[in-house]
Amino acid sequence: MEVDLLDFVEQCRHLAKQALGKYAGEPASGGFARWVHVVLHCFRLEEGHSYRETPNRLEYMTEIRDVLGLDQDDLPEFTTIYKSFDRLKMWVWRALLRVSAQQHPHSGHAALDSTFFDRRSASSYYRQRSGSTVQTLKVTTLTDVESLAVLDVHISARWKHDTKTGPQVVRRNADDLLSVAADKAFHNWITKYEFYALGVDPLILQRGSKPLTVGHNALIRAKGYSQRWMAETSYSTTKRSLGDAVRALGWYRQFREIVLMFAIINIESLCEPL
């Protein structure tokens, strides 16, 4: 999705300060404010720049520098931006995802689905030296079916079964949910029982062709199961806009990058389109 870049940066500044709260200012050791680093990483990923390219592009973008409060001769070095991605913990990016999702109207009805992100393009040399054999990361997303806002993300390198990751995501967001639509991969009786215990209506199809199963699936479809495709739309939009592969080397950086990608998609829909 093509959006007005200045509007995007302004939205990121507003949401980054909300997400960081009292930690938004400068660290005790000095340097740039933490919210500035968060916005720089949003800008970097949105434009597809490398760490080296980011300060170089900012040097010629006066209006964006003004939003960030940066002078042309006082831009952060690319190494500073790179290291800040290590210093900013996962809770920062999850807070940004949560705050960006809160800007959209919530219907209480969500769709649950899983997809995969490629990590082979990061660096085959690094993977060989680190002894990593994982080539794809499994990502489970929870998406509001009306606003298409991504509410939560679960990332796994070991490909846990959907019946394990699904309840974990729903459990974290149960207070805001009325129903969850998911395909047959998320179905088992333990999962459905837990959803009911949380006060969430599970719109999950069952496997099989017995008359009772067919009747149950027909009822689930009538109650709104067809909205499950919204989850596929959300991560399809993310992959088409920001790519289907992670570029970070370390696994923890890859997890943060994926959460940031979905937060950016939430923010993009708040901006003026081109």
PDB file of N, CA and C in Angstrom, residues 91-172:
ATOM      1  N   TRP A  91       9.030  -6.203  24.005  1.00  0.00           N
ATOM      2  CA  TRP A  91       7.826  -5.563  24.545  1.00  0.00           C
ATOM      3  C   TRP A  91       7.552  -4.226  23.858  1.00  0.00           C
ATOM      4  N   VAL A  92       8.602  -3.559  23.373  1.00  0.00           N
ATOM      5  CA  VAL A  92       8.417  -2.278  22.678  1.00  0.00           C
ATOM      6  C   VAL A  92       7.630  -2.488  21.389  1.00  0.00           C
ATOM      7  N   TRP A  93       8.005  -3.498  20.624  1.00  0.00           N
ATOM      8  CA  TRP A  93       7.356  -3.736  19.333  1.00  0.00           C
ATOM      9  C   TRP A  93       5.963  -4.308  19.520  1.00  0.00           C
ATOM     10  N   ARG A  94       5.770  -5.115  20.562  1.00  0.00           N
ATOM     11  CA  ARG A  94       4.420  -5.609  20.854  1.00  0.00           C
ATOM     12  C   ARG A  94       3.526  -4.470  21.332  1.00  0.00           C
ATOM     13  N   ALA A  95       4.097  -3.549  22.100  1.00  0.00           N
ATOM     14  CA  ALA A  95       3.315  -2.392  22.534  1.00  0.00           C
ATOM     15  C   ALA A  95       2.938  -1.532  21.334  1.00  0.00           C
ATOM     16  N   LEU A  96       3.855  -1.380  20.377  1.00  0.00           N
ATOM     17  CA  LEU A  96       3.548  -0.612  19.169  1.00  0.00           C
ATOM     18  C   LEU A  96       2.453  -1.298  18.362  1.00  0.00           C
ATOM     19  N   LEU A  97       2.513  -2.631  18.261  1.00  0.00           N
ATOM     20  CA  LEU A  97       1.470  -3.380  17.554  1.00  0.00           C
ATOM     21  C   LEU A  97       0.125  -3.195  18.234  1.00  0.00           C
ATOM     22  N   ARG A  98       0.110  -3.289  19.560  1.00  0.00           N
ATOM     23  CA  ARG A  98      -1.142  -3.154  20.302  1.00  0.00           C
ATOM     24  C   ARG A  98      -1.730  -1.745  20.154  1.00  0.00           C
ATOM     25  N   VAL A  99      -0.873  -0.730  20.289  1.00  0.00           N
ATOM     26  CA  VAL A  99      -1.349   0.652  20.188  1.00  0.00           C
ATOM     27  C   VAL A  99      -1.840   0.950  18.777  1.00  0.00           C
ATOM     28  N   SER A 100      -1.143   0.435  17.758  1.00  0.00           N
ATOM     29  CA  SER A 100      -1.568   0.672  16.376  1.00  0.00           C
ATOM     30  C   SER A 100      -2.901  -0.012  16.094  1.00  0.00           C
ATOM     31  N   ALA A 101      -3.122  -1.197  16.680  1.00  0.00           N
ATOM     32  CA  ALA A 101      -4.395  -1.891  16.490  1.00  0.00           C
ATOM     33  C   ALA A 101      -5.533  -1.166  17.188  1.00  0.00           C
ATOM     34  N   GLN A 102      -5.240  -0.514  18.310  1.00  0.00           N
ATOM     35  CA  GLN A 102      -6.270   0.201  19.063  1.00  0.00           C
ATOM     36  C   GLN A 102      -6.790   1.430  18.329  1.00  0.00           C
ATOM     37  N   GLN A 103      -6.077   1.890  17.331  1.00  0.00           N
ATOM     38  CA  GLN A 103      -6.532   3.049  16.559  1.00  0.00           C
ATOM     39  C   GLN A 103      -7.654   2.680  15.589  1.00  0.00           C
ATOM     40  N   HIS A 104      -7.889   1.392  15.401  1.00  0.00           N
ATOM     41  CA  HIS A 104      -8.934   0.911  14.512  1.00  0.00           C
ATOM     42  C   HIS A 104     -10.156   0.484  15.325  1.00  0.00           C
ATOM     43  N   PRO A 105     -11.346   0.591  14.745  1.00  0.00           N
ATOM     44  CA  PRO A 105     -12.541   0.109  15.468  1.00  0.00           C
ATOM     45  C   PRO A 105     -12.502  -1.405  15.623  1.00  0.00           C
ATOM     46  N   HIS A 106     -12.834  -1.895  16.812  1.00  0.00           N
ATOM     47  CA  HIS A 106     -12.828  -3.324  17.092  1.00  0.00           C
ATOM     48  C   HIS A 106     -14.251  -3.856  17.117  1.00  0.00           C
ATOM     49  N   SER A 107     -14.481  -4.929  16.382  1.00  0.00           N
ATOM     50  CA  SER A 107     -15.808  -5.538  16.329  1.00  0.00           C
ATOM     51  C   SER A 107     -15.993  -6.605  17.398  1.00  0.00           C
ATOM     52  N   GLY A 108     -14.875  -7.096  17.953  1.00  0.00           N
ATOM     53  CA  GLY A 108     -14.951  -8.204  18.898  1.00  0.00           C
ATOM     54  C   GLY A 108     -14.910  -9.562  18.225  1.00  0.00           C
ATOM     55  N   HIS A 109     -14.988  -9.576  16.898  1.00  0.00           N
ATOM     56  CA  HIS A 109     -14.945 -10.818  16.130  1.00  0.00           C
ATOM     57  C   HIS A 109     -13.611 -10.872  15.378  1.00  0.00           C
ATOM     58  N   ALA A 110     -12.871 -11.949  15.581  1.00  0.00           N
ATOM     59  CA  ALA A 110     -11.527 -12.039  15.033  1.00  0.00           C
ATOM     60  C   ALA A 110     -11.344 -13.322  14.242  1.00  0.00           C
ATOM     61  N   ALA A 111     -10.324 -13.321  13.401  1.00  0.00           N
ATOM     62  CA  ALA A 111      -9.971 -14.498  12.605  1.00  0.00           C
ATOM     63  C   ALA A 111      -8.565 -14.938  12.985  1.00  0.00           C
ATOM     64  N   LEU A 112      -8.378 -16.234  13.098  1.00  0.00           N
ATOM     65  CA  LEU A 112      -7.110 -16.821  13.528  1.00  0.00           C
ATOM     66  C   LEU A 112      -6.564 -17.681  12.397  1.00  0.00           C
ATOM     67  N   ASP A 113      -5.308 -17.448  12.046  1.00  0.00           N
ATOM     68  CA  ASP A 113      -4.713 -18.240  10.967  1.00  0.00           C
ATOM     69  C   ASP A 113      -3.201 -18.192  11.086  1.00  0.00           C
ATOM     70  N   SER A 114      -2.530 -19.102  10.364  1.00  0.00           N
ATOM     71  CA  SER A 114      -1.073 -19.191  10.405  1.00  0.00           C
ATOM     72  C   SER A 114      -0.492 -19.051   9.018  1.00  0.00           C
ATOM     73  N   THR A 115       0.713 -18.522   8.955  1.00  0.00           N
ATOM     74  CA  THR A 115       1.440 -18.381   7.705  1.00  0.00           C
ATOM     75  C   THR A 115       2.920 -18.599   8.002  1.00  0.00           C
ATOM     76  N   PHE A 116       3.759 -18.467   6.989  1.00  0.00           N
ATOM     77  CA  PHE A 116       5.191 -18.714   7.160  1.00  0.00           C
ATOM     78  C   PHE A 116       5.993 -17.576   6.542  1.00  0.00           C
ATOM     79  N   PHE A 117       7.115 -17.239   7.187  1.00  0.00           N
ATOM     80  CA  PHE A 117       8.051 -16.249   6.673  1.00  0.00           C
ATOM     81  C   PHE A 117       9.401 -16.924   6.447  1.00  0.00           C
ATOM     82  N   ASP A 118      10.000 -16.618   5.324  1.00  0.00           N
ATOM     83  CA  ASP A 118      11.266 -17.233   4.936  1.00  0.00           C
ATOM     84  C   ASP A 118      12.416 -16.545   5.666  1.00  0.00           C
ATOM     85  N   ARG A 119      13.345 -17.315   6.202  1.00  0.00           N
ATOM     86  CA  ARG A 119      14.531 -16.729   6.829  1.00  0.00           C
ATOM     87  C   ARG A 119      15.818 -17.166   6.117  1.00  0.00           C
ATOM     88  N   ARG A 120      15.690 -17.861   4.990  1.00  0.00           N
ATOM     89  CA  ARG A 120      16.876 -18.304   4.266  1.00  0.00           C
ATOM     90  C   ARG A 120      17.618 -17.143   3.621  1.00  0.00           C
ATOM     91  N   SER A 121      16.886 -16.075   3.268  1.00  0.00           N
ATOM     92  CA  SER A 121      17.516 -14.961   2.577  1.00  0.00           C
ATOM     93  C   SER A 121      18.352 -14.090   3.507  1.00  0.00           C
ATOM     94  N   ALA A 122      18.233 -14.301   4.825  1.00  0.00           N
ATOM     95  CA  ALA A 122      18.992 -13.468   5.763  1.00  0.00           C
ATOM     96  C   ALA A 122      20.483 -13.614   5.505  1.00  0.00           C
ATOM     97  N   SER A 123      21.002 -14.797   5.575  1.00  0.00           N
ATOM     98  CA  SER A 123      22.413 -15.052   5.287  1.00  0.00           C
ATOM     99  C   SER A 123      22.680 -16.541   5.450  1.00  0.00           C
ATOM    100  N   SER A 124      22.909 -17.231   4.337  1.00  0.00           N
ATOM    101  CA  SER A 124      23.181 -18.666   4.426  1.00  0.00           C
ATOM    102  C   SER A 124      24.515 -18.899   5.129  1.00  0.00           C
ATOM    103  N   TYR A 125      25.468 -17.982   4.938  1.00  0.00           N
ATOM    104  CA  TYR A 125      26.766 -18.111   5.600  1.00  0.00           C
ATOM    105  C   TYR A 125      26.605 -18.017   7.118  1.00  0.00           C
ATOM    106  N   TYR A 126      25.787 -17.053   7.570  1.00  0.00           N
ATOM    107  CA  TYR A 126      25.554 -16.894   9.006  1.00  0.00           C
ATOM    108  C   TYR A 126      24.838 -18.121   9.562  1.00  0.00           C
ATOM    109  N   ARG A 127      23.854 -18.650   8.849  1.00  0.00           N
ATOM    110  CA  ARG A 127      23.117 -19.799   9.340  1.00  0.00           C
ATOM    111  C   ARG A 127      24.027 -21.021   9.473  1.00  0.00           C
ATOM    112  N   GLN A 128      24.965 -21.178   8.542  1.00  0.00           N
ATOM    113  CA  GLN A 128      25.882 -22.310   8.610  1.00  0.00           C
ATOM    114  C   GLN A 128      26.823 -22.176   9.809  1.00  0.00           C
ATOM    115  N   ARG A 129      27.325 -20.973  10.037  1.00  0.00           N
ATOM    116  CA  ARG A 129      28.243 -20.763  11.164  1.00  0.00           C
ATOM    117  C   ARG A 129      27.534 -20.890  12.505  1.00  0.00           C
ATOM    118  N   SER A 130      26.290 -20.446  12.569  1.00  0.00           N
ATOM    119  CA  SER A 130      25.557 -20.500  13.834  1.00  0.00           C
ATOM    120  C   SER A 130      24.908 -21.866  14.071  1.00  0.00           C
ATOM    121  N   GLY A 131      24.973 -22.734  13.064  1.00  0.00           N
ATOM    122  CA  GLY A 131      24.404 -24.057  13.210  1.00  0.00           C
ATOM    123  C   GLY A 131      22.889 -24.074  13.152  1.00  0.00           C
ATOM    124  N   SER A 132      22.282 -23.031  12.561  1.00  0.00           N
ATOM    125  CA  SER A 132      20.829 -22.948  12.482  1.00  0.00           C
ATOM    126  C   SER A 132      20.327 -23.669  11.235  1.00  0.00           C
ATOM    127  N   THR A 133      19.357 -24.555  11.414  1.00  0.00           N
ATOM    128  CA  THR A 133      18.795 -25.295  10.287  1.00  0.00           C
ATOM    129  C   THR A 133      17.366 -24.859   9.975  1.00  0.00           C
ATOM    130  N   VAL A 134      16.807 -23.936  10.763  1.00  0.00           N
ATOM    131  CA  VAL A 134      15.435 -23.476  10.556  1.00  0.00           C
ATOM    132  C   VAL A 134      15.399 -22.512   9.371  1.00  0.00           C
ATOM    133  N   GLN A 135      14.620 -22.848   8.348  1.00  0.00           N
ATOM    134  CA  GLN A 135      14.568 -22.037   7.147  1.00  0.00           C
ATOM    135  C   GLN A 135      13.314 -21.182   7.062  1.00  0.00           C
ATOM    136  N   THR A 136      12.287 -21.522   7.817  1.00  0.00           N
ATOM    137  CA  THR A 136      11.054 -20.733   7.819  1.00  0.00           C
ATOM    138  C   THR A 136      10.552 -20.576   9.248  1.00  0.00           C
ATOM    139  N   LEU A 137       9.879 -19.468   9.496  1.00  0.00           N
ATOM    140  CA  LEU A 137       9.285 -19.185  10.787  1.00  0.00           C
ATOM    141  C   LEU A 137       7.768 -19.259  10.652  1.00  0.00           C
ATOM    142  N   LYS A 138       7.120 -19.912  11.600  1.00  0.00           N
ATOM    143  CA  LYS A 138       5.667 -20.004  11.585  1.00  0.00           C
ATOM    144  C   LYS A 138       5.089 -18.837  12.370  1.00  0.00           C
ATOM    145  N   VAL A 139       4.126 -18.136  11.759  1.00  0.00           N
ATOM    146  CA  VAL A 139       3.534 -16.944  12.360  1.00  0.00           C
ATOM    147  C   VAL A 139       2.021 -17.125  12.423  1.00  0.00           C
ATOM    148  N   THR A 140       1.465 -17.033  13.623  1.00  0.00           N
ATOM    149  CA  THR A 140       0.020 -17.106  13.834  1.00  0.00           C
ATOM    150  C   THR A 140      -0.491 -15.713  14.150  1.00  0.00           C
ATOM    151  N   THR A 141      -1.492 -15.252  13.401  1.00  0.00           N
ATOM    152  CA  THR A 141      -2.007 -13.894  13.580  1.00  0.00           C
ATOM    153  C   THR A 141      -3.468 -13.915  14.005  1.00  0.00           C
ATOM    154  N   LEU A 142      -3.839 -12.911  14.779  1.00  0.00           N
ATOM    155  CA  LEU A 142      -5.224 -12.690  15.188  1.00  0.00           C
ATOM    156  C   LEU A 142      -5.651 -11.356  14.590  1.00  0.00           C
ATOM    157  N   THR A 143      -6.675 -11.385  13.720  1.00  0.00           N
ATOM    158  CA  THR A 143      -7.064 -10.218  12.940  1.00  0.00           C
ATOM    159  C   THR A 143      -8.525  -9.875  13.167  1.00  0.00           C
ATOM    160  N   ASP A 144      -8.812  -8.600  13.407  1.00  0.00           N
ATOM    161  CA  ASP A 144     -10.198  -8.156  13.503  1.00  0.00           C
ATOM    162  C   ASP A 144     -10.847  -8.275  12.125  1.00  0.00           C
ATOM    163  N   VAL A 145     -12.031  -8.883  12.042  1.00  0.00           N
ATOM    164  CA  VAL A 145     -12.627  -9.194  10.747  1.00  0.00           C
ATOM    165  C   VAL A 145     -13.236  -7.975  10.061  1.00  0.00           C
ATOM    166  N   GLU A 146     -13.426  -6.878  10.760  1.00  0.00           N
ATOM    167  CA  GLU A 146     -14.008  -5.694  10.126  1.00  0.00           C
ATOM    168  C   GLU A 146     -12.951  -4.671   9.749  1.00  0.00           C
ATOM    169  N   SER A 147     -12.054  -4.366  10.660  1.00  0.00           N
ATOM    170  CA  SER A 147     -11.054  -3.336  10.389  1.00  0.00           C
ATOM    171  C   SER A 147      -9.794  -3.898   9.743  1.00  0.00           C
ATOM    172  N   LEU A 148      -9.613  -5.222   9.778  1.00  0.00           N
ATOM    173  CA  LEU A 148      -8.401  -5.893   9.279  1.00  0.00           C
ATOM    174  C   LEU A 148      -7.161  -5.525  10.081  1.00  0.00           C
ATOM    175  N   ALA A 149      -7.341  -4.970  11.273  1.00  0.00           N
ATOM    176  CA  ALA A 149      -6.208  -4.665  12.138  1.00  0.00           C
ATOM    177  C   ALA A 149      -5.675  -5.957  12.753  1.00  0.00           C
ATOM    178  N   VAL A 150      -4.365  -6.127  12.721  1.00  0.00           N
ATOM    179  CA  VAL A 150      -3.736  -7.295  13.338  1.00  0.00           C
ATOM    180  C   VAL A 150      -3.615  -7.029  14.829  1.00  0.00           C
ATOM    181  N   LEU A 151      -4.305  -7.837  15.631  1.00  0.00           N
ATOM    182  CA  LEU A 151      -4.374  -7.612  17.075  1.00  0.00           C
ATOM    183  C   LEU A 151      -3.211  -8.246  17.812  1.00  0.00           C
ATOM    184  N   ASP A 152      -2.754  -9.382  17.341  1.00  0.00           N
ATOM    185  CA  ASP A 152      -1.684 -10.090  18.044  1.00  0.00           C
ATOM    186  C   ASP A 152      -0.965 -11.016  17.074  1.00  0.00           C
ATOM    187  N   VAL A 153       0.274 -11.346  17.419  1.00  0.00           N
ATOM    188  CA  VAL A 153       1.113 -12.194  16.571  1.00  0.00           C
ATOM    189  C   VAL A 153       1.867 -13.172  17.465  1.00  0.00           C
ATOM    190  N   HIS A 154       1.922 -14.427  17.037  1.00  0.00           N
ATOM    191  CA  HIS A 154       2.733 -15.429  17.716  1.00  0.00           C
ATOM    192  C   HIS A 154       3.705 -16.020  16.707  1.00  0.00           C
ATOM    193  N   ILE A 155       4.993 -16.062  17.073  1.00  0.00           N
ATOM    194  CA  ILE A 155       6.037 -16.524  16.152  1.00  0.00           C
ATOM    195  C   ILE A 155       6.732 -17.730  16.753  1.00  0.00           C
ATOM    196  N   SER A 156       6.955 -18.735  15.930  1.00  0.00           N
ATOM    197  CA  SER A 156       7.594 -19.958  16.409  1.00  0.00           C
ATOM    198  C   SER A 156       8.567 -20.475  15.364  1.00  0.00           C
ATOM    199  N   ALA A 157       9.741 -20.901  15.821  1.00  0.00           N
ATOM    200  CA  ALA A 157      10.726 -21.495  14.923  1.00  0.00           C
ATOM    201  C   ALA A 157      10.599 -23.006  14.874  1.00  0.00           C
ATOM    202  N   ARG A 158       9.838 -23.581  15.806  1.00  0.00           N
ATOM    203  CA  ARG A 158       9.714 -25.038  15.887  1.00  0.00           C
ATOM    204  C   ARG A 158       8.395 -25.550  15.339  1.00  0.00           C
ATOM    205  N   TRP A 159       7.597 -24.659  14.781  1.00  0.00           N
ATOM    206  CA  TRP A 159       6.348 -25.042  14.116  1.00  0.00           C
ATOM    207  C   TRP A 159       5.419 -25.804  15.059  1.00  0.00           C
ATOM    208  N   LYS A 160       5.081 -25.191  16.170  1.00  0.00           N
ATOM    209  CA  LYS A 160       4.119 -25.805  17.072  1.00  0.00           C
ATOM    210  C   LYS A 160       2.784 -25.978  16.363  1.00  0.00           C
ATOM    211  N   HIS A 161       2.044 -26.994  16.760  1.00  0.00           N
ATOM    212  CA  HIS A 161       0.751 -27.246  16.136  1.00  0.00           C
ATOM    213  C   HIS A 161      -0.203 -26.089  16.430  1.00  0.00           C
ATOM    214  N   ASP A 162      -1.116 -25.846  15.481  1.00  0.00           N
ATOM    215  CA  ASP A 162      -2.056 -24.728  15.628  1.00  0.00           C
ATOM    216  C   ASP A 162      -2.897 -24.844  16.893  1.00  0.00           C
ATOM    217  N   THR A 163      -3.169 -26.052  17.336  1.00  0.00           N
ATOM    218  CA  THR A 163      -3.958 -26.224  18.551  1.00  0.00           C
ATOM    219  C   THR A 163      -3.180 -25.807  19.798  1.00  0.00           C
ATOM    220  N   LYS A 164      -1.870 -25.599  19.660  1.00  0.00           N
ATOM    221  CA  LYS A 164      -1.046 -25.103  20.769  1.00  0.00           C
ATOM    222  C   LYS A 164      -0.916 -23.589  20.729  1.00  0.00           C
ATOM    223  N   THR A 165      -0.688 -23.048  19.541  1.00  0.00           N
ATOM    224  CA  THR A 165      -0.470 -21.601  19.427  1.00  0.00           C
ATOM    225  C   THR A 165      -1.784 -20.828  19.447  1.00  0.00           C
ATOM    226  N   GLY A 166      -2.852 -21.412  18.880  1.00  0.00           N
ATOM    227  CA  GLY A 166      -4.126 -20.705  18.809  1.00  0.00           C
ATOM    228  C   GLY A 166      -4.651 -20.265  20.164  1.00  0.00           C
ATOM    229  N   PRO A 167      -4.797 -21.198  21.129  1.00  0.00           N
ATOM    230  CA  PRO A 167      -5.289 -20.792  22.444  1.00  0.00           C
ATOM    231  C   PRO A 167      -4.388 -19.766  23.132  1.00  0.00           C
ATOM    232  N   GLN A 168      -3.080 -19.863  22.888  1.00  0.00           N
ATOM    233  CA  GLN A 168      -2.163 -18.907  23.519  1.00  0.00           C
ATOM    234  C   GLN A 168      -2.437 -17.486  23.045  1.00  0.00           C
ATOM    235  N   VAL A 169      -2.686 -17.321  21.753  1.00  0.00           N
ATOM    236  CA  VAL A 169      -2.985 -15.989  21.211  1.00  0.00           C
ATOM    237  C   VAL A 169      -4.336 -15.498  21.701  1.00  0.00           C
ATOM    238  N   VAL A 170      -5.332 -16.372  21.679  1.00  0.00           N
ATOM    239  CA  VAL A 170      -6.676 -15.977  22.118  1.00  0.00           C
ATOM    240  C   VAL A 170      -6.683 -15.641  23.605  1.00  0.00           C
ATOM    241  N   ARG A 171      -5.932 -16.390  24.392  1.00  0.00           N
ATOM    242  CA  ARG A 171      -5.882 -16.163  25.836  1.00  0.00           C
ATOM    243  C   ARG A 171      -5.405 -14.745  26.157  1.00  0.00           C
ATOM    244  N   ARG A 172      -4.450 -14.249  25.392  1.00  0.00           N
ATOM    245  CA  ARG A 172      -3.911 -12.912  25.652  1.00  0.00           C
ATOM    246  C   ARG A 172      -4.897 -11.813  25.303  1.00  0.00           C
TER     247      ARG A 172
END
